[in-house]
CSV table of C-alpha atoms and ligand atoms in Angstrom, one decimal:
chain,number,residue,atom,x,y,z
A,1,UNK,CA,-28.9,78.8,-7.4
A,2,UNK,CA,-27.5,76.9,-4.4
A,3,UNK,CA,-30.0,76.8,-1.6
A,4,UNK,CA,-28.4,77.3,1.8
A,5,UNK,CA,-28.0,74.1,3.9
A,6,UNK,CA,-30.2,74.3,7.0
A,7,UNK,CA,-28.6,74.3,10.5
A,8,UNK,CA,-30.3,71.0,11.1
A,9,UNK,CA,-30.4,68.4,8.3
A,10,UNK,CA,-33.7,66.9,9.1
A,11,UNK,CA,-34.8,63.3,8.4
A,12,UNK,CA,-38.4,62.3,8.7
A,13,UNK,CA,-39.3,59.2,10.7
A,14,UNK,CA,-39.8,57.1,7.6
A,15,UNK,CA,-36.3,58.0,6.4
A,16,UNK,CA,-34.6,56.3,9.4
A,17,UNK,CA,-32.6,53.4,7.8
A,18,UNK,CA,-34.2,50.0,8.2
A,19,UNK,CA,-31.0,48.0,7.8
A,20,UNK,CA,-27.6,48.1,9.3
A,21,UNK,CA,-24.6,48.1,7.0
A,22,UNK,CA,-21.9,45.4,7.5
A,23,UNK,CA,-18.7,46.9,6.2
A,24,UNK,CA,-16.9,43.6,6.4
A,25,UNK,CA,-18.9,42.4,3.4
A,26,UNK,CA,-17.0,44.9,1.2
A,27,UNK,CA,-13.5,44.3,2.6
A,28,UNK,CA,-11.2,42.2,0.4
A,29,UNK,CA,-8.9,41.6,3.4
A,30,UNK,CA,-11.4,40.5,6.1
A,31,UNK,CA,-10.5,41.0,9.8
A,32,UNK,CA,-8.8,37.9,11.3
A,33,UNK,CA,-11.2,35.5,13.1
A,34,UNK,CA,-11.7,35.4,16.8
A,35,UNK,CA,-9.7,32.6,18.4
A,36,UNK,CA,-10.8,30.4,21.3
A,37,UNK,CA,-8.6,31.3,24.3
A,38,UNK,CA,-8.0,27.6,25.1
A,39,UNK,CA,-7.7,25.8,21.7
A,40,UNK,CA,-6.5,29.0,19.8
A,41,UNK,CA,-8.6,27.8,16.9
A,42,UNK,CA,-11.2,30.1,15.3
A,43,UNK,CA,-14.3,30.5,17.5
A,44,UNK,CA,-17.4,28.6,16.5
A,45,UNK,CA,-21.0,29.8,17.3
A,46,UNK,CA,-21.1,27.0,19.9
A,47,UNK,CA,-18.0,28.4,21.6
A,48,UNK,CA,-19.7,31.7,22.1
A,49,UNK,CA,-23.3,30.5,22.8
A,50,UNK,CA,-23.0,30.2,26.6
A,51,UNK,CA,-22.0,33.9,26.8
A,52,UNK,CA,-23.7,35.9,24.1
A,53,UNK,CA,-27.1,35.9,22.4
A,54,UNK,CA,-27.5,33.8,19.3
A,55,UNK,CA,-28.4,36.7,16.9
A,56,UNK,CA,-25.4,38.7,18.1
A,57,UNK,CA,-23.1,35.7,17.6
A,58,UNK,CA,-24.4,35.3,14.0
A,59,UNK,CA,-23.7,39.0,13.3
A,60,UNK,CA,-20.3,38.8,15.0
A,61,UNK,CA,-19.2,36.0,12.7
A,62,UNK,CA,-20.9,37.2,9.5
A,63,UNK,CA,-18.2,38.8,7.2
A,64,UNK,CA,-20.4,38.5,4.1
A,65,UNK,CA,-24.0,39.9,4.5
A,66,UNK,CA,-23.9,43.5,3.4
A,67,UNK,CA,-27.3,44.7,4.7
A,68,UNK,CA,-28.8,43.3,7.9
A,69,UNK,CA,-32.5,44.2,8.6
A,70,UNK,CA,-33.2,46.1,11.8
A,71,UNK,CA,-36.1,44.1,13.4
A,72,UNK,CA,-39.4,46.1,13.6
A,73,UNK,CA,-39.6,45.7,17.4
A,74,UNK,CA,-36.2,47.5,17.6
A,75,UNK,CA,-37.0,50.1,14.9
A,76,UNK,CA,-39.9,51.1,17.2
A,77,UNK,CA,-37.5,51.9,20.0
A,78,UNK,CA,-35.1,53.7,17.7
A,79,UNK,CA,-37.9,55.9,16.5
A,80,UNK,CA,-38.4,57.1,20.1
A,81,UNK,CA,-35.0,58.9,20.1
A,82,UNK,CA,-33.8,58.9,16.5
A,83,UNK,CA,-32.9,60.2,14.0
A,84,UNK,CA,-30.1,61.8,16.0
A,85,UNK,CA,-29.5,65.4,15.0
A,86,UNK,CA,-27.1,66.2,12.2
A,87,UNK,CA,-26.0,69.8,12.6
A,88,UNK,CA,-24.2,72.2,10.4
A,89,UNK,CA,-21.8,74.0,12.7
A,90,UNK,CA,-22.3,77.4,11.2
A,91,UNK,CA,-21.2,79.2,14.5
A,92,UNK,CA,-18.1,77.1,14.9
A,93,UNK,CA,-17.1,77.8,11.2
A,94,UNK,CA,-17.6,81.5,11.8
A,95,UNK,CA,-15.6,81.6,15.0
A,96,UNK,CA,-12.7,79.8,13.3
A,97,UNK,CA,-13.0,82.0,10.2
A,98,UNK,CA,-12.6,78.9,8.0
A,99,UNK,CA,-13.7,78.3,4.5
A,100,UNK,CA,-14.4,74.7,5.5
A,101,UNK,CA,-18.0,73.3,6.1
A,102,UNK,CA,-18.3,71.5,9.4
A,103,UNK,CA,-21.1,69.0,10.3
A,104,UNK,CA,-21.6,66.9,13.4
A,105,UNK,CA,-23.8,64.0,14.2
A,106,UNK,CA,-25.0,64.4,17.8
A,107,UNK,CA,-25.7,61.1,19.6
A,108,UNK,CA,-26.2,62.6,23.1
A,109,UNK,CA,-29.9,63.5,23.0
A,110,UNK,CA,-31.2,60.3,24.6
A,111,UNK,CA,-31.2,60.2,28.4
A,112,UNK,CA,-28.2,57.8,28.6
A,113,UNK,CA,-26.3,60.6,26.9
A,114,UNK,CA,-24.4,58.7,24.2
A,115,UNK,CA,-24.5,56.5,21.1
A,116,UNK,CA,-24.2,53.4,23.3
A,117,UNK,CA,-28.0,53.1,23.4
A,118,UNK,CA,-28.0,52.0,19.7
A,119,UNK,CA,-26.3,48.7,20.5
A,120,UNK,CA,-27.7,48.4,24.0
A,121,UNK,CA,-31.2,48.4,22.6
A,122,UNK,CA,-30.3,45.9,19.8
A,123,UNK,CA,-28.6,43.5,22.2
A,124,UNK,CA,-31.5,43.7,24.7
A,125,UNK,CA,-34.1,43.3,21.9
A,126,UNK,CA,-32.4,40.0,20.8
A,127,UNK,CA,-32.1,38.7,24.3
A,128,UNK,CA,-35.8,39.2,24.9
A,129,UNK,CA,-36.6,37.6,21.5
A,130,UNK,CA,-34.5,34.6,22.4
A,131,UNK,CA,-36.3,34.0,25.7
A,132,UNK,CA,-33.7,35.4,28.1
A,133,UNK,CA,-34.9,36.8,31.4
A,134,UNK,CA,-31.8,38.6,32.5
A,135,UNK,CA,-28.5,40.1,31.3
A,136,UNK,CA,-25.2,41.1,32.9
A,137,UNK,CA,-22.7,43.6,31.9
A,138,UNK,CA,-19.9,45.8,33.2
A,139,UNK,CA,-19.5,49.5,33.0
A,140,UNK,CA,-16.5,51.8,33.5
A,141,UNK,CA,-17.4,55.4,33.1
A,142,UNK,CA,-21.1,54.5,33.3
A,143,UNK,CA,-22.4,55.4,29.8
A,144,UNK,CA,-22.8,51.8,28.8
A,145,UNK,CA,-24.4,50.8,32.1
A,146,UNK,CA,-26.9,53.6,31.8
A,147,UNK,CA,-27.8,52.7,28.2
A,148,UNK,CA,-28.3,49.0,29.1
A,149,UNK,CA,-30.5,50.0,32.1
A,150,UNK,CA,-32.7,52.1,29.7
A,151,UNK,CA,-33.0,49.3,27.2
A,152,UNK,CA,-33.7,46.6,29.8
A,153,UNK,CA,-36.4,48.8,31.4
A,154,UNK,CA,-38.0,49.2,28.0
A,155,UNK,CA,-37.9,45.5,27.0
A,156,UNK,CA,-38.6,44.1,30.4
A,157,UNK,CA,-35.4,42.2,31.2
A,158,UNK,CA,-33.5,42.2,34.5
A,159,UNK,CA,-30.0,43.6,34.4
A,160,UNK,CA,-27.0,43.4,36.7
A,161,UNK,CA,-24.3,46.0,36.1
A,162,UNK,CA,-20.8,45.5,37.6
A,163,UNK,CA,-19.4,49.0,37.8
A,164,UNK,CA,-15.7,49.6,38.4
A,165,UNK,CA,-15.7,50.5,42.1
A,166,UNK,CA,-13.7,53.8,41.7
A,167,UNK,CA,-16.1,54.9,39.0
A,168,UNK,CA,-19.2,54.2,41.1
A,169,UNK,CA,-17.6,56.4,43.8
A,170,UNK,CA,-16.5,59.1,41.3
A,171,UNK,CA,-19.8,59.2,39.4
A,172,UNK,CA,-22.5,58.6,42.0
A,173,UNK,CA,-25.2,60.1,39.8
A,174,UNK,CA,-24.5,57.5,37.1
A,175,UNK,CA,-25.1,54.9,39.7
A,176,UNK,CA,-28.4,56.6,40.8
A,177,UNK,CA,-29.6,56.8,37.2
A,178,UNK,CA,-28.8,53.2,36.5
A,179,UNK,CA,-30.7,52.1,39.6
A,180,UNK,CA,-33.6,54.4,38.9
A,181,UNK,CA,-34.1,52.6,35.6
A,182,UNK,CA,-34.4,49.4,37.7
A,183,UNK,CA,-31.0,47.7,37.2
A,184,UNK,CA,-29.0,46.2,40.0
A,185,UNK,CA,-25.7,47.9,40.3
A,186,UNK,CA,-22.8,46.1,42.1
A,187,UNK,CA,-19.4,47.9,42.6
A,188,UNK,CA,-16.7,45.7,41.3
A,189,UNK,CA,-14.8,43.8,42.6
A,190,UNK,CA,-17.5,42.3,44.8
A,191,UNK,CA,-18.1,39.3,47.0
A,192,UNK,CA,-20.9,38.1,44.7
A,193,UNK,CA,-18.6,36.2,42.4
A,194,UNK,CA,-15.6,33.9,42.6
A,195,UNK,CA,-13.6,36.2,40.4
A,196,UNK,CA,-14.4,39.2,42.7
A,197,UNK,CA,-13.7,37.3,45.9
A,198,UNK,CA,-10.3,36.2,44.6
A,199,UNK,CA,-9.3,39.7,43.7
A,200,UNK,CA,-10.6,41.1,47.0
A,201,UNK,CA,-8.7,38.5,49.0
A,202,UNK,CA,-5.5,39.5,47.2
A,203,UNK,CA,-6.1,43.2,47.3
A,204,UNK,CA,-9.0,44.3,49.7
A,205,UNK,CA,-8.7,48.0,48.9
A,206,UNK,CA,-8.6,47.9,45.1
A,207,UNK,CA,-10.7,50.3,43.2
A,208,UNK,CA,-11.4,47.7,40.6
A,209,UNK,CA,-10.8,47.6,36.9
A,210,UNK,CA,-12.8,47.0,33.7
A,211,UNK,CA,-11.1,43.6,33.3
A,212,UNK,CA,-12.2,42.5,36.7
A,213,UNK,CA,-15.8,43.8,36.2
A,214,UNK,CA,-16.0,41.9,32.9
A,215,UNK,CA,-14.9,38.7,34.6
A,216,UNK,CA,-17.6,39.1,37.3
A,217,UNK,CA,-20.3,39.8,34.7
A,218,UNK,CA,-19.4,36.8,32.5
A,219,UNK,CA,-19.2,34.5,35.5
A,220,UNK,CA,-22.7,35.4,36.6
A,221,UNK,CA,-24.1,35.1,33.0
A,222,UNK,CA,-22.6,31.6,32.8
A,223,UNK,CA,-24.1,30.5,36.1
A,224,UNK,CA,-27.6,31.9,35.7
A,225,UNK,CA,-30.2,30.2,33.7
A,226,UNK,CA,-31.6,32.2,30.7
A,227,UNK,CA,-29.0,34.9,31.3
A,228,UNK,CA,-26.4,36.3,28.8
A,229,UNK,CA,-23.6,38.8,28.9
A,230,UNK,CA,-23.5,42.0,26.8
A,231,UNK,CA,-20.6,44.1,25.7
A,232,UNK,CA,-20.8,47.8,24.7
A,233,UNK,CA,-17.9,48.2,22.3
A,234,UNK,CA,-15.0,46.5,20.5
A,235,UNK,CA,-16.9,43.6,19.0
A,236,UNK,CA,-18.1,43.5,15.4
A,237,UNK,CA,-21.8,43.1,16.1
A,238,UNK,CA,-21.6,46.3,18.2
A,239,UNK,CA,-20.1,48.2,15.3
A,240,UNK,CA,-22.8,46.8,13.1
A,241,UNK,CA,-25.5,48.2,15.4
A,242,UNK,CA,-23.7,51.6,15.4
A,243,UNK,CA,-23.8,51.7,11.6
A,244,UNK,CA,-27.3,53.3,12.1
A,245,UNK,CA,-25.3,56.5,12.8
A,246,UNK,CA,-23.5,56.5,9.5
A,247,UNK,CA,-26.6,55.3,7.6
A,248,UNK,CA,-28.6,58.3,8.9
A,249,UNK,CA,-25.8,60.7,7.9
A,250,UNK,CA,-25.5,59.2,4.5
A,251,UNK,CA,-29.3,59.5,3.9
A,252,UNK,CA,-29.4,63.1,5.1
A,253,UNK,CA,-26.3,64.1,3.1
A,254,UNK,CA,-27.8,62.6,0.0
A,255,UNK,CA,-31.0,64.4,0.6
A,256,UNK,CA,-29.3,67.8,1.0
A,257,UNK,CA,-26.6,67.3,-1.6
A,258,UNK,CA,-23.6,67.3,0.8
A,259,UNK,CA,-20.5,65.3,0.1
A,260,UNK,CA,-18.0,65.0,3.0
A,261,UNK,CA,-14.2,65.0,2.4
A,262,UNK,CA,-13.0,64.2,5.9
A,263,UNK,CA,-14.8,62.0,8.5
A,264,UNK,CA,-13.6,62.1,12.1
A,265,UNK,CA,-14.5,60.1,15.2
A,266,UNK,CA,-13.0,59.5,18.6
A,267,UNK,CA,-11.8,55.9,19.2
A,268,UNK,CA,-12.1,53.9,22.4
A,269,UNK,CA,-13.0,50.4,21.4
A,270,UNK,CA,-14.1,51.7,18.0
A,271,UNK,CA,-17.8,51.4,18.0
A,272,UNK,CA,-18.9,55.0,17.2
A,273,UNK,CA,-16.1,55.5,14.8
A,274,UNK,CA,-16.9,52.2,13.0
A,275,UNK,CA,-20.6,53.0,12.9
A,276,UNK,CA,-20.1,56.6,11.7
A,277,UNK,CA,-17.7,55.8,8.9
A,278,UNK,CA,-19.2,52.4,7.8
A,279,UNK,CA,-21.3,53.3,4.8
A,280,UNK,CA,-18.7,55.8,3.6
A,281,UNK,CA,-16.0,53.3,4.0
A,282,UNK,CA,-18.1,50.9,2.0
A,283,UNK,CA,-18.1,53.4,-0.9
A,284,UNK,CA,-14.4,53.8,-0.6
A,285,UNK,CA,-13.8,50.0,-0.5
A,286,UNK,CA,-16.0,49.6,-3.6
A,287,UNK,CA,-14.1,52.3,-5.4
A,288,UNK,CA,-17.2,54.5,-5.7
A,289,UNK,CA,-16.0,57.5,-3.7
A,290,UNK,CA,-13.0,58.7,-1.8
A,291,UNK,CA,-12.9,60.0,1.8
A,292,UNK,CA,-10.3,60.6,4.5
A,293,UNK,CA,-11.2,58.9,7.8
A,294,UNK,CA,-9.5,60.1,11.0
A,295,UNK,CA,-9.5,58.2,14.3
A,296,UNK,CA,-8.7,60.3,17.4
A,297,UNK,CA,-7.5,58.7,20.6
A,298,UNK,CA,-6.1,60.0,23.9
A,299,UNK,CA,-2.3,60.3,24.0
A,300,UNK,CA,-2.5,58.4,27.3
A,301,UNK,CA,-4.0,55.3,25.6
A,302,UNK,CA,-2.7,55.3,22.0
A,303,UNK,CA,-3.8,51.9,20.7
A,304,UNK,CA,-3.8,53.0,17.0
A,305,UNK,CA,-0.9,55.3,16.9
A,306,UNK,CA,1.5,53.4,19.1
A,307,UNK,CA,0.0,49.9,19.4
A,308,UNK,CA,0.9,46.6,17.9
A,309,UNK,CA,-1.2,44.6,15.4
A,310,UNK,CA,-1.4,41.3,17.2
A,311,UNK,CA,-3.8,38.7,18.7
A,312,UNK,CA,-4.6,39.8,22.2
A,313,UNK,CA,-7.2,39.2,24.9
A,314,UNK,CA,-10.1,41.6,25.3
A,315,UNK,CA,-9.7,41.7,29.1
A,316,UNK,CA,-7.0,41.8,31.7
A,317,UNK,CA,-8.0,38.5,33.2
A,318,UNK,CA,-7.2,36.9,29.8
A,319,UNK,CA,-10.5,35.0,29.6
A,320,UNK,CA,-12.1,36.4,26.4
A,321,UNK,CA,-11.5,35.1,22.9
A,322,UNK,CA,-8.4,36.4,21.2
A,323,UNK,CA,-8.8,39.2,18.7
A,324,UNK,CA,-6.3,40.4,16.1
A,325,UNK,CA,-6.2,44.1,16.7
A,326,UNK,CA,-4.2,47.2,17.3
A,327,UNK,CA,-3.4,46.7,21.0
A,328,UNK,CA,-1.2,48.1,23.8
A,329,UNK,CA,-1.4,44.7,25.6
A,330,UNK,CA,-4.2,43.5,27.9
A,331,UNK,CA,-2.0,44.4,30.9
A,332,UNK,CA,-1.5,48.0,29.8
A,333,UNK,CA,-2.5,50.5,32.5
A,334,UNK,CA,-3.3,53.9,31.1
A,335,UNK,CA,-2.6,57.0,33.2
A,336,UNK,CA,-5.7,58.6,34.7
A,337,UNK,CA,-7.8,60.3,32.0
A,338,UNK,CA,-11.2,61.9,32.1
A,339,UNK,CA,-12.3,60.3,28.9
A,340,UNK,CA,-13.1,57.0,30.6
A,341,UNK,CA,-14.8,55.6,27.5
A,342,UNK,CA,-11.5,55.8,25.6
A,343,UNK,CA,-9.3,54.0,28.1
A,344,UNK,CA,-9.2,50.6,26.4
A,345,UNK,CA,-6.0,48.8,25.5
A,346,UNK,CA,-7.3,47.4,22.2
A,347,UNK,CA,-9.3,48.4,19.1
A,348,UNK,CA,-12.1,46.6,17.1
A,349,UNK,CA,-10.6,44.1,14.7
A,350,UNK,CA,-12.4,45.4,11.6
A,351,UNK,CA,-11.1,48.9,12.2
A,352,UNK,CA,-7.6,47.6,13.1
A,353,UNK,CA,-7.5,45.7,9.7
A,354,UNK,CA,-8.7,48.8,7.8
A,355,UNK,CA,-6.0,50.9,9.6
A,356,UNK,CA,-3.3,48.3,8.8
A,357,UNK,CA,-4.4,48.4,5.2
A,358,UNK,CA,-4.1,52.2,5.0
A,359,UNK,CA,-7.8,53.2,4.9
A,360,UNK,CA,-7.9,55.0,8.2
A,361,UNK,CA,-5.6,57.7,9.7
A,362,UNK,CA,-5.1,58.1,13.4
A,363,UNK,CA,-3.8,60.8,15.7
A,364,UNK,CA,-3.6,61.2,19.5
A,365,UNK,CA,-4.3,64.2,21.7
A,366,UNK,CA,-3.5,65.2,25.3
A,367,UNK,CA,-6.4,66.1,27.6
A,368,UNK,CA,-5.8,69.8,28.0
A,369,UNK,CA,-5.9,70.4,24.2
A,370,UNK,CA,-9.0,68.3,24.0
A,371,UNK,CA,-10.8,70.3,26.7
A,372,UNK,CA,-9.6,73.6,25.1
A,373,UNK,CA,-11.4,72.4,21.9
A,374,UNK,CA,-14.5,71.3,23.9
A,375,UNK,CA,-14.8,74.7,25.4
A,376,UNK,CA,-14.2,76.5,22.2
A,377,UNK,CA,-17.0,74.4,20.6
A,378,UNK,CA,-19.6,74.6,23.4
A,379,UNK,CA,-19.3,78.4,23.7
A,380,UNK,CA,-20.5,78.8,20.1
A,381,UNK,CA,-22.5,75.7,19.4
A,382,UNK,CA,-24.1,75.5,22.8
A,383,UNK,CA,-23.7,71.8,23.5
A,384,UNK,CA,-21.7,70.5,26.4
A,385,UNK,CA,-19.6,67.7,25.0
A,386,UNK,CA,-18.4,64.5,26.6
A,387,UNK,CA,-14.6,64.4,27.1
A,388,UNK,CA,-14.5,61.4,24.8
A,389,UNK,CA,-16.4,63.2,22.0
A,390,UNK,CA,-14.2,66.2,22.4
A,391,UNK,CA,-11.3,64.3,20.9
A,392,UNK,CA,-13.2,64.4,17.6
A,393,UNK,CA,-13.9,68.1,18.1
A,394,UNK,CA,-10.2,68.8,18.5
A,395,UNK,CA,-9.4,67.1,15.2
A,396,UNK,CA,-12.3,68.8,13.4
A,397,UNK,CA,-11.1,72.2,14.5
A,398,UNK,CA,-7.5,71.4,13.5
A,399,UNK,CA,-8.7,70.3,10.0
A,400,UNK,CA,-10.8,73.5,9.7
A,401,UNK,CA,-7.8,75.6,10.6
A,402,UNK,CA,-5.7,73.8,8.0
A,403,UNK,CA,-8.3,74.9,5.5
A,404,UNK,CA,-8.1,78.4,6.7
A,405,UNK,CA,-4.3,78.3,5.9
A,406,UNK,CA,-4.7,76.6,2.5
A,407,UNK,CA,-7.9,78.3,1.5
A,408,UNK,CA,-9.4,74.8,0.7
A,409,UNK,CA,-13.2,74.5,1.2
A,410,UNK,CA,-13.3,71.0,2.6
A,411,UNK,CA,-16.4,69.4,4.1
A,412,UNK,CA,-15.7,68.0,7.5
A,413,UNK,CA,-18.0,65.6,9.4
A,414,UNK,CA,-17.4,64.5,13.0
A,415,UNK,CA,-19.2,62.3,15.5
A,416,UNK,CA,-20.3,64.1,18.6
A,417,UNK,CA,-20.9,60.9,20.6
A,418,UNK,CA,-22.3,62.3,23.9
A,419,UNK,CA,-23.0,64.9,26.5
A,420,UNK,CA,-20.7,65.8,29.4
A,421,UNK,CA,-23.4,66.3,32.1
A,422,UNK,CA,-21.8,63.6,34.2
A,423,UNK,CA,-18.3,64.8,33.6
A,424,UNK,CA,-18.4,68.0,35.6
A,425,UNK,CA,-15.4,66.8,37.8
A,426,UNK,CA,-13.4,66.6,34.6
A,427,UNK,CA,-14.3,70.2,33.6
A,428,UNK,CA,-13.5,71.2,37.2
A,429,UNK,CA,-10.0,69.7,37.0
A,430,UNK,CA,-9.5,71.5,33.7
A,431,UNK,CA,-10.3,74.8,35.4
A,432,UNK,CA,-8.2,74.0,38.4
A,433,UNK,CA,-5.3,73.1,36.0
A,434,UNK,CA,-4.8,69.8,37.7
A,435,UNK,CA,-5.4,67.8,34.6
A,436,UNK,CA,-2.6,65.3,33.7
A,437,UNK,CA,-1.2,65.4,30.1
A,438,UNK,CA,1.1,62.4,30.8
A,439,UNK,CA,2.2,60.6,27.6
A,440,UNK,CA,3.4,57.1,28.2
A,441,UNK,CA,7.1,56.5,27.5
A,442,UNK,CA,8.3,53.7,25.4
A,443,UNK,CA,9.2,51.9,28.6
A,444,UNK,CA,5.6,52.3,29.9
A,445,UNK,CA,4.4,50.8,26.6
A,446,UNK,CA,6.9,47.9,26.7
A,447,UNK,CA,5.3,46.7,30.0
A,448,UNK,CA,1.9,46.5,28.2
A,449,UNK,CA,3.4,44.8,25.1
A,450,UNK,CA,5.0,42.2,27.3
A,451,UNK,CA,1.4,41.0,28.2
A,452,UNK,CA,0.5,40.3,24.6
A,453,UNK,CA,0.3,36.5,24.2
A,454,UNK,CA,2.6,34.8,21.7
A,455,UNK,CA,0.5,33.5,18.8
A,456,UNK,CA,2.3,32.2,15.8
A,457,UNK,CA,0.0,34.1,13.5
A,458,UNK,CA,1.3,37.5,14.8
A,459,UNK,CA,3.1,39.7,12.4
B,501,PLP,C1,-18.0,54.8,25.2
B,501,PLP,C2,-17.9,56.1,24.6
B,501,PLP,C3,-17.0,56.4,23.6
B,501,PLP,C4,-16.0,55.4,23.1
B,501,PLP,O1,-16.5,54.1,22.7
B,501,PLP,P1,-16.3,53.6,21.2
B,501,PLP,O2,-16.8,52.2,21.3
B,501,PLP,O3,-14.9,53.8,20.7
B,501,PLP,O4,-17.3,54.5,20.4
B,501,PLP,C5,-17.0,57.6,23.0
B,501,PLP,N1,-17.8,58.6,23.4
B,501,PLP,C6,-18.7,58.4,24.3
B,501,PLP,C7,-19.6,59.5,24.7
B,501,PLP,C8,-18.8,57.1,25.0
B,501,PLP,O5,-19.7,56.9,25.9
C-alpha cells in the first residue's frame, strides 16, 4: 500500500548534503569561458584575484569537478537554518482541483528572507578563511545586501553595501535591517568613490542603478587592503553554492519515493533556478532520468525568451569580464517591476548554454498575472511569497491546470525563493491597480541589443 506523502518532507540534520554539485562537470558542451574585458582572452585566476576570493575563483573556473565539499565551518552555519522546508502543496492542489502533485522548496525561512544566504554564507566563509578583513557588495532590491550582512555578522567581517539609491528610499526597512546586522550601507551613487562622484557630477539627481553600485563596490574592494568584492547571482560559483537547494530536494524525494516530472524556477541572474535544478539536470545530462525544466522571467525583462546568446558585460559600466550568455544588452533598461531581483539584463552562462542546447524551457509573465498567482497561493498555503518567487508559482499553477485538462497526474516541483514581507508596496500597487504590465517592444529591445559589444566569437 502506498503511504501518504507528509505535508513536510523532513530531512534530519545529518541528511543535509555535505557537497555541492557542479553541473558543468556533466555538460558535454561547457559554457564558454569568461573573457578579460581588456585583452578579450579567457580570464585566468590571476586576472580575477584582485576582485574575488581565491576559493570562489577556483570554483568559478572549474568545469570538471563534480562534487565539491562544503567546508565544515560553513556546514555549521547552514545547519542553523537548513534544511529548508520542502512542502507538498496539498491545499493548492485541492483548490485547483488538479490531479497533479505539487511540491515547493521554501527558501524564505531565514531572516534575510531568501535563498541568497546560501551563497552569501559561502563567500563570506571563504573570505574569512583567506584572511580578508572586509568585503564590499551592491544590492538592488536589498535581499542580497541583507544576506551578506547576516553572513558577515556571523563570521566577523566588515561589510560595505552600496544600495541603489531609489531602492534604499523605497525599502527603508531593508536598509535598517542591513545596518542592524552591523554593515555599512551607502546609497549609490555616492561621493565615496571616483565612479560615484563621476556619475553624480553628470547627473546629481539620479536614483542610481545596479551597474553604478557594482562599479562603486568593486572600486572600494580594489583600493582597500584585505578586502574583496562579492556578487549574489549570475556567476557560476554562486550557482554552485545554490546547488544545496536541489541536493536537499533530491535527498528528500529519494527518501519519500517522489519523482518529479517538471521543475520550475524564477530566473533573474539564474542562481536559484540553477541551484534547484542542478542535480536533476545532472541525471538528465548523464541519461539517467528525464525531466522538464522551466525558467520563468518577467515579461519586462525577458533575457531567456527574447534575448541574444552573445558575449556581454555583466554591468552597465562595462567593467566586468565578458560572459557568453542570454542577454538583452548591458544597456537595457527594464520598465519598473516589483520583482527587483529579476531585473537583470543577462543570465548565468551555464544556464544560457543549457537553454541554447535545448535542456531548459523558458516563459515570461506580466506582473498582474504573477500577483494573481501569488495571492491564489498564499490564501491556501499561508505563505506570503516574494514577487520574484511568484513567477514560479504562476507557472506551477498553469502546469497543474494543464493536468486538470488532460487528466495527467504529473509531479510538479517549484522553488519558492523568498518571502514578500518587504514588498508590501508591491502588493499595495496590485490592489490599487497601478501595476504596470508593460511589455518591451522590439524597438525597446533593439536599444539594448545595440549595447552588446562585438566579439568575433558571437553567433
Ligand atoms: C534575488 C532573488 C531572485 C532572483 O535571483 P536568481 O539569482 O535568479 O535566483 C529570486 N527570488 C528572490 C526572493 C530573490 O531575492
